[in-house]
Structures are given as structure tokens and as C-alpha cells.
PDB file of N, CA and C in Angstrom:
ATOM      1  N   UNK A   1      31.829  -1.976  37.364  1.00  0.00           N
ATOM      2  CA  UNK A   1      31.066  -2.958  36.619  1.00  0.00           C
ATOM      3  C   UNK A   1      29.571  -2.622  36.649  1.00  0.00           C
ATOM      4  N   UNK A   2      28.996  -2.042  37.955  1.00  0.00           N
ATOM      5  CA  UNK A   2      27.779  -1.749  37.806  1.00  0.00           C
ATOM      6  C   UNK A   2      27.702  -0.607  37.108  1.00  0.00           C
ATOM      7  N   UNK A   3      28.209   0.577  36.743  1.00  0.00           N
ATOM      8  CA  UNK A   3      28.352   1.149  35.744  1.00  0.00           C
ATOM      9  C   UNK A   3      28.033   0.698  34.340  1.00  0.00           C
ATOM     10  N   UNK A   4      28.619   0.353  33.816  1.00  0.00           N
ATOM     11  CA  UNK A   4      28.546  -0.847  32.891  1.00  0.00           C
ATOM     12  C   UNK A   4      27.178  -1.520  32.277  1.00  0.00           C
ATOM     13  N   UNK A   5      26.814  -2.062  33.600  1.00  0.00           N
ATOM     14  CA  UNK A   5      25.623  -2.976  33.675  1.00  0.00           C
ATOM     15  C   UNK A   5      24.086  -1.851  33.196  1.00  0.00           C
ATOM     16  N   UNK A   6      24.337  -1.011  33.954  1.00  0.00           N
ATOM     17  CA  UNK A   6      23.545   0.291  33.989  1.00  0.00           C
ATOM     18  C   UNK A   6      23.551   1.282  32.516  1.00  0.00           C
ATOM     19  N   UNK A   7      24.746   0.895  32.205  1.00  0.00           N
ATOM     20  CA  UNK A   7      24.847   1.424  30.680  1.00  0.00           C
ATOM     21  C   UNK A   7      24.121   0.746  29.323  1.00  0.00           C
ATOM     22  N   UNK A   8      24.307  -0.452  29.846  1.00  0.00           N
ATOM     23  CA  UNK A   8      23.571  -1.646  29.005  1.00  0.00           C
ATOM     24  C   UNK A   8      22.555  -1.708  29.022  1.00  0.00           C
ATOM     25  N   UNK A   9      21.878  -1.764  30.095  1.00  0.00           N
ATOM     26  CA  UNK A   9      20.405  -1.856  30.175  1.00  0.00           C
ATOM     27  C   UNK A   9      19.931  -0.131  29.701  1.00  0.00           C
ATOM     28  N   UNK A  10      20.365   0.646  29.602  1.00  0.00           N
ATOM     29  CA  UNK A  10      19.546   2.376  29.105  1.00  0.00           C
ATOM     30  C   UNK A  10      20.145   2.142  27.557  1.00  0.00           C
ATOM     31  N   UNK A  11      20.663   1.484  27.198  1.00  0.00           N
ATOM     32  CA  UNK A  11      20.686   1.746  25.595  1.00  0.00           C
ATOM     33  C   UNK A  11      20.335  -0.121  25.391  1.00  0.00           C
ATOM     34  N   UNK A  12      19.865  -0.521  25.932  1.00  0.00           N
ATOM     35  CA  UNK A  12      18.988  -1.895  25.582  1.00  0.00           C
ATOM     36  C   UNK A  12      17.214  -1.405  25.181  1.00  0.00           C
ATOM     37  N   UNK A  13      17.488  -0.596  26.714  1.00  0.00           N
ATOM     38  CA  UNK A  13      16.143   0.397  26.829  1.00  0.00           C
ATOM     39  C   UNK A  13      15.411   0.992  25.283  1.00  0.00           C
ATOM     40  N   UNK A  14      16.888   2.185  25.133  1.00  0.00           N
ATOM     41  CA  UNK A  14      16.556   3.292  24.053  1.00  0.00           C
ATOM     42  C   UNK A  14      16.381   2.682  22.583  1.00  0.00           C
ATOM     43  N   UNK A  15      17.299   1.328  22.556  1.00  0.00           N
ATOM     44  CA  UNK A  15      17.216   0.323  21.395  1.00  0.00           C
ATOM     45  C   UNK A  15      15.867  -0.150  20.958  1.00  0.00           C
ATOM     46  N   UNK A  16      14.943  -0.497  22.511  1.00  0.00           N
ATOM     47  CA  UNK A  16      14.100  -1.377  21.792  1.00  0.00           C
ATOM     48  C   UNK A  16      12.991  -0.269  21.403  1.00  0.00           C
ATOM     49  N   UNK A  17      12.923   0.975  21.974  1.00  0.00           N
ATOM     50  CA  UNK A  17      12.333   1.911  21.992  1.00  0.00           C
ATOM     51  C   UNK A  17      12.256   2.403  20.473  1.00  0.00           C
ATOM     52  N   UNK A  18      13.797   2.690  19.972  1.00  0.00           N
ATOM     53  CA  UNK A  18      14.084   3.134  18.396  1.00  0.00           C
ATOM     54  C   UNK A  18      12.847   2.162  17.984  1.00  0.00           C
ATOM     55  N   UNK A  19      13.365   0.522  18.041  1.00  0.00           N
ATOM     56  CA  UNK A  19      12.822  -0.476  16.893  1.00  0.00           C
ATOM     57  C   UNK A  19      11.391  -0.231  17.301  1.00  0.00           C
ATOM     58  N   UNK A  20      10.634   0.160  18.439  1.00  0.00           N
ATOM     59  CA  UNK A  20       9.276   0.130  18.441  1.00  0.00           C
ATOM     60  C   UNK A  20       8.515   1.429  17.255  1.00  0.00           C
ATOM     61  N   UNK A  21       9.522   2.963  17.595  1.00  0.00           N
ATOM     62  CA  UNK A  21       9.057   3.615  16.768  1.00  0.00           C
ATOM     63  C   UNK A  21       9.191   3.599  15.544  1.00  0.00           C
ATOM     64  N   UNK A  22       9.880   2.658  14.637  1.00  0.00           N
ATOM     65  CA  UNK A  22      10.502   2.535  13.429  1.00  0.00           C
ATOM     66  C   UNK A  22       9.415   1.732  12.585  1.00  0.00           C
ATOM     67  N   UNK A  23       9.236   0.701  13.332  1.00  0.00           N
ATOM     68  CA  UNK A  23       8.245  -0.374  13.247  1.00  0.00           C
ATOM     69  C   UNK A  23       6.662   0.219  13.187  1.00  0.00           C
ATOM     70  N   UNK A  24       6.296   1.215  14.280  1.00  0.00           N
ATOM     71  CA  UNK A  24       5.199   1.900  13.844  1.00  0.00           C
ATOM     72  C   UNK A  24       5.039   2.724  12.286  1.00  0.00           C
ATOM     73  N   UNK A  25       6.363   3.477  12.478  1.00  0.00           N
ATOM     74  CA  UNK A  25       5.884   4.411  11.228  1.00  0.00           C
ATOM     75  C   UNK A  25       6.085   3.715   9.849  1.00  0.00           C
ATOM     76  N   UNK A  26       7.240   2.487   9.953  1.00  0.00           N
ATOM     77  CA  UNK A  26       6.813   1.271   9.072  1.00  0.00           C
ATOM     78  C   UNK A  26       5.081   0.913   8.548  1.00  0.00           C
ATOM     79  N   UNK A  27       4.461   0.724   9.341  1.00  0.00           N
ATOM     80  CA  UNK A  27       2.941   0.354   9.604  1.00  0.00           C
ATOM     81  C   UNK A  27       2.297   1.167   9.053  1.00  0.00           C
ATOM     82  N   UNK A  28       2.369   2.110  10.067  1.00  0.00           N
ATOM     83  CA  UNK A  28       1.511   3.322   9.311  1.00  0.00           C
ATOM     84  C   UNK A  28       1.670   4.057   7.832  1.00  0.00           C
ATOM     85  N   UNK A  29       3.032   3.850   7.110  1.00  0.00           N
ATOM     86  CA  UNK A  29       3.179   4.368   5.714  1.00  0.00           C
ATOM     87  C   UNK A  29       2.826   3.058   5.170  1.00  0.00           C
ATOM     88  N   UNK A  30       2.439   2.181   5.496  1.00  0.00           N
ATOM     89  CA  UNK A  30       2.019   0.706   4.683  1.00  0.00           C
ATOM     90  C   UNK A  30       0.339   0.966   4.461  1.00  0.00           C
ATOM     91  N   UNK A  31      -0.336   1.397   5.256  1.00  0.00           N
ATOM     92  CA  UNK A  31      -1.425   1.583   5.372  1.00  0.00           C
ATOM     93  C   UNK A  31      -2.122   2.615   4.814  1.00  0.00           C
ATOM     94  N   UNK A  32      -1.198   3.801   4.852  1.00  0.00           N
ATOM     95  CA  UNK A  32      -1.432   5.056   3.466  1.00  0.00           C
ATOM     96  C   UNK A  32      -1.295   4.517   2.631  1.00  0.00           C
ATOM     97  N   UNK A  33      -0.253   3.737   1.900  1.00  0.00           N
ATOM     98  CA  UNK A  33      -0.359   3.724   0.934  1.00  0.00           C
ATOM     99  C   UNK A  33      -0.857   2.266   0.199  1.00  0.00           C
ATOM    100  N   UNK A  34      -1.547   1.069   1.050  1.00  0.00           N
ATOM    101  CA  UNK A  34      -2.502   0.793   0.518  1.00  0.00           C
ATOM    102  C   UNK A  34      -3.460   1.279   0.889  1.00  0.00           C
ATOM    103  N   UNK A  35      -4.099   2.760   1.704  1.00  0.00           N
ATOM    104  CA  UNK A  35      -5.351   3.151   1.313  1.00  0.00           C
ATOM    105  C   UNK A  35      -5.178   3.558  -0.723  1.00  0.00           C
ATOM    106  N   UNK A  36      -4.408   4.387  -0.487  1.00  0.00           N
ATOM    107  CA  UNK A  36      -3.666   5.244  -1.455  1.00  0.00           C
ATOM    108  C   UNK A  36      -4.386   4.482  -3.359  1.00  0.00           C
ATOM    109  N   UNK A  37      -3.433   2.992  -2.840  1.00  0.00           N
ATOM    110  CA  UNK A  37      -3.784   1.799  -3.820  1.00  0.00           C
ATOM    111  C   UNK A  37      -5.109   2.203  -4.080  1.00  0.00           C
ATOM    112  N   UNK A  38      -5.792   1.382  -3.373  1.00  0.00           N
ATOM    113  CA  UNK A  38      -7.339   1.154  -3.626  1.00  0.00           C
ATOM    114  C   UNK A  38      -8.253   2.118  -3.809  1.00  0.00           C
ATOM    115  N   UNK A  39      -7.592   3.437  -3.938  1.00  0.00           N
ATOM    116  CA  UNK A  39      -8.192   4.662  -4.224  1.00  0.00           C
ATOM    117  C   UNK A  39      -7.763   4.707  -5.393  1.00  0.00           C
ATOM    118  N   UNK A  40      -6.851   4.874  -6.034  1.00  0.00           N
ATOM    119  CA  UNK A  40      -6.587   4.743  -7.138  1.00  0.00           C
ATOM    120  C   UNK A  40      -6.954   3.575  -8.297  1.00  0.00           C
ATOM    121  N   UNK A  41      -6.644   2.268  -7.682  1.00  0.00           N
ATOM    122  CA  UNK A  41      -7.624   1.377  -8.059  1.00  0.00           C
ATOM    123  C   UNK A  41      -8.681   1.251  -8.995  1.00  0.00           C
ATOM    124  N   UNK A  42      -9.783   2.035  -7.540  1.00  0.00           N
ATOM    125  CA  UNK A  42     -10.942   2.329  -7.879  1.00  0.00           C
ATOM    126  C   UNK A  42     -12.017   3.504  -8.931  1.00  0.00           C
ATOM    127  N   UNK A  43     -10.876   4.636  -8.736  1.00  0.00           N
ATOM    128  CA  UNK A  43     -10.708   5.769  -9.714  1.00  0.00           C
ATOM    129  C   UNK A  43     -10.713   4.874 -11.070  1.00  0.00           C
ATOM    130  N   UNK A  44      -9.582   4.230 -11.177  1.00  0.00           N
ATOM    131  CA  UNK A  44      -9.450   3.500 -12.708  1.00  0.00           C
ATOM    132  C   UNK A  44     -10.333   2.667 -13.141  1.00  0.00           C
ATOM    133  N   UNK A  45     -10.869   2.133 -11.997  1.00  0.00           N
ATOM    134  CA  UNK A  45     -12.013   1.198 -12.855  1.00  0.00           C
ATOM    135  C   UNK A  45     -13.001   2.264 -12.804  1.00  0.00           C
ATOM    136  N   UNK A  46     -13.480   2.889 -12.333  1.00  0.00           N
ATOM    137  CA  UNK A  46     -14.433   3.668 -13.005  1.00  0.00           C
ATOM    138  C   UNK A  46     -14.359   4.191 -14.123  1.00  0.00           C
ATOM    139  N   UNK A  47     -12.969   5.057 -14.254  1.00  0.00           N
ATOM    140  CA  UNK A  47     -12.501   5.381 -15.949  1.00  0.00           C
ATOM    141  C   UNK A  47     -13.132   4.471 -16.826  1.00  0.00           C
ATOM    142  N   UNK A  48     -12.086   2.980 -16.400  1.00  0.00           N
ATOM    143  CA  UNK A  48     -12.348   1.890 -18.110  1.00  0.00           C
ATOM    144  C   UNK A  48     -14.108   2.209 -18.092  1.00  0.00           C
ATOM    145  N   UNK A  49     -14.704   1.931 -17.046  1.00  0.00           N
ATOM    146  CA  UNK A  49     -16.749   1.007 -16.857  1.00  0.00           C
ATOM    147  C   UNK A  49     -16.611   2.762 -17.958  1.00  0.00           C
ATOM    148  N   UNK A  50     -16.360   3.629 -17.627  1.00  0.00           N
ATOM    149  CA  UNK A  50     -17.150   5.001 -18.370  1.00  0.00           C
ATOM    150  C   UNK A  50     -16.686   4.790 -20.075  1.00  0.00           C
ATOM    151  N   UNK A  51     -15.373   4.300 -20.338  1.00  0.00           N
ATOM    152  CA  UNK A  51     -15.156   4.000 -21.373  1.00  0.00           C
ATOM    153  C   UNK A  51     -16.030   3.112 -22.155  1.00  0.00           C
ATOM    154  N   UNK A  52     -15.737   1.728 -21.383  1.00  0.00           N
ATOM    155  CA  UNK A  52     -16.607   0.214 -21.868  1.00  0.00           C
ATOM    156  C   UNK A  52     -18.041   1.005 -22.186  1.00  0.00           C
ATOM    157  N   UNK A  53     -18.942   1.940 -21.428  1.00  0.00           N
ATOM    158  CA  UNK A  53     -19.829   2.030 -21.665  1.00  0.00           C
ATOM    159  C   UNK A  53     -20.286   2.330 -22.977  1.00  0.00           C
ATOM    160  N   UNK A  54     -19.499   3.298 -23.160  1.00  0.00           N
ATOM    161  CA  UNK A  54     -19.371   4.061 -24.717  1.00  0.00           C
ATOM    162  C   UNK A  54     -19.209   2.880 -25.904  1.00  0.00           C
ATOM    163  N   UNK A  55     -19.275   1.945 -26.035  1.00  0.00           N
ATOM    164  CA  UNK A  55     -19.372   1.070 -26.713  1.00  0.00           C
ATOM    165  C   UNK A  55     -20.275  -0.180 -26.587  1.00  0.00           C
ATOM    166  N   UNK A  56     -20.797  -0.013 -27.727  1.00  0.00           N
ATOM    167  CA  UNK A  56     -21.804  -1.092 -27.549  1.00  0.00           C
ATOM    168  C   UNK A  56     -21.952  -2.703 -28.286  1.00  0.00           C
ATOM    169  N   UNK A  57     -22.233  -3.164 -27.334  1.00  0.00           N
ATOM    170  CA  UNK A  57     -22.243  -5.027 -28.808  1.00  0.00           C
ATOM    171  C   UNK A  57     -22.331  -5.079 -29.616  1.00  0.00           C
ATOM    172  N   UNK A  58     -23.409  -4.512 -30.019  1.00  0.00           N
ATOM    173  CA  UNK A  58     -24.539  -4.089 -31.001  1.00  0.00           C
ATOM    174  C   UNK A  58     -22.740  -3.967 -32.578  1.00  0.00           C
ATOM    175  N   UNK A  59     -22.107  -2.801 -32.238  1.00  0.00           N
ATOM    176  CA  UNK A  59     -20.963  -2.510 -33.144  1.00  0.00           C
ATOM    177  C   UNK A  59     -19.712  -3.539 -33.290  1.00  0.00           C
ATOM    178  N   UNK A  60     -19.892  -4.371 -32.417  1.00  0.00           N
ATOM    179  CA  UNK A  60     -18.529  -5.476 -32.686  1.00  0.00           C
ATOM    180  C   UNK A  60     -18.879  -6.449 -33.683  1.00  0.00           C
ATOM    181  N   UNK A  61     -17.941  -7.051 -34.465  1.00  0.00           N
ATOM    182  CA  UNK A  61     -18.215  -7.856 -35.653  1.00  0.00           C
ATOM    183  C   UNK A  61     -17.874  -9.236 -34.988  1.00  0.00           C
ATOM    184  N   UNK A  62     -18.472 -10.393 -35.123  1.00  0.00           N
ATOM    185  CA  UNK A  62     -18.574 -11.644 -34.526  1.00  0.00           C
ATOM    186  C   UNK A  62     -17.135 -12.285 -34.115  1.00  0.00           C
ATOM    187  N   UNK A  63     -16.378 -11.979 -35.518  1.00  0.00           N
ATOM    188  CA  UNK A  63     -14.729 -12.234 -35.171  1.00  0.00           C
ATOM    189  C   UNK A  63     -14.159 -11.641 -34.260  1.00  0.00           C
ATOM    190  N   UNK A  64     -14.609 -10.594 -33.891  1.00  0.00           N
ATOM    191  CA  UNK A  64     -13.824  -9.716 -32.574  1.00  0.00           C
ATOM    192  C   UNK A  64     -14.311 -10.182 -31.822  1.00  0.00           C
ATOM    193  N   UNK A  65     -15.632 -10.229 -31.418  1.00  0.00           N
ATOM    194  CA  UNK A  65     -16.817 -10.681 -29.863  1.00  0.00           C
ATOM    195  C   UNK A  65     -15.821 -12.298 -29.829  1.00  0.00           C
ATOM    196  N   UNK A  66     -15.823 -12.782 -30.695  1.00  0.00           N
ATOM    197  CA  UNK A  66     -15.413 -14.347 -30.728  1.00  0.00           C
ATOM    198  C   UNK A  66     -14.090 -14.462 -30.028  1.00  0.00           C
ATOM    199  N   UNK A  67     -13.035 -13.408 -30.725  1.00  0.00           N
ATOM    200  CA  UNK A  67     -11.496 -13.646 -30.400  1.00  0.00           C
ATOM    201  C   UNK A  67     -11.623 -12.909 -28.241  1.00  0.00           C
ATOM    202  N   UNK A  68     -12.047 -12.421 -28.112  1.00  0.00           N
ATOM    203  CA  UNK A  68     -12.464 -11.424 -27.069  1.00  0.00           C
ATOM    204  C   UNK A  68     -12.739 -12.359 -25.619  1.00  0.00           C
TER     205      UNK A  68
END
């Protein structure tokens, strides 16, 4: 029985051990890839602002500025 007992507790052990490392690298690919996000994100809004720039008020007709 102490056999047993001794068996239980080293794969209770190695169990919680798995879920600790699983749980990290859980974390850590969450965190790449919202860096990942907000890099990309941010890339894109710079795109549109370089786009938007290229256009000016001055060329929109009141019905568009209006519906807008």
C-alpha cells in the first residue's frame, strides 16, 4: 500500500508540474501575440493617417463631408 501511496504522490507531483509548464507557455504565446497585435495595429494606422493625408477637405463636395 505504501507503494501505492508513493506512486500517487510522484505522478500528483509530475501532474501538477505538466499543468505548471503548459500554463506558462499558454502565457507566454498570449503575450507574443498580443505584442504581435499591436504591432500590426499600429503599422495599419499609420498606412490609413499616410493615405487620409493624401486627401484633402478642400476636394470633398458638401454631400459627402455631410453623409461622412
Amino acid at each position: 500500500m505504501a507503494a501505492l501511496d508513493t506512486l500517487r504522490a510522484q505522478w500528483a507531483g509530475l501532474g501538477t508540474e505538466l499543468l505548471i509548464r503548459a500554463t506558462r507557455g499558454i502565457c507566454a504565446g498570449s503575450l507574443l501575440n498580443a505584442d504581435t497585435g499591436r504591432a500590426d495595429t499600429s503599422a495599419r494606422l499609420a498606412d490609413w493617417a499616410a493615405v487620409h493625408s493624401l486627401y484633402s477637405g478642400e476636394n470633398e463636395s458638401a454631400s459627402v463631408r455631410a453623409t461622412a
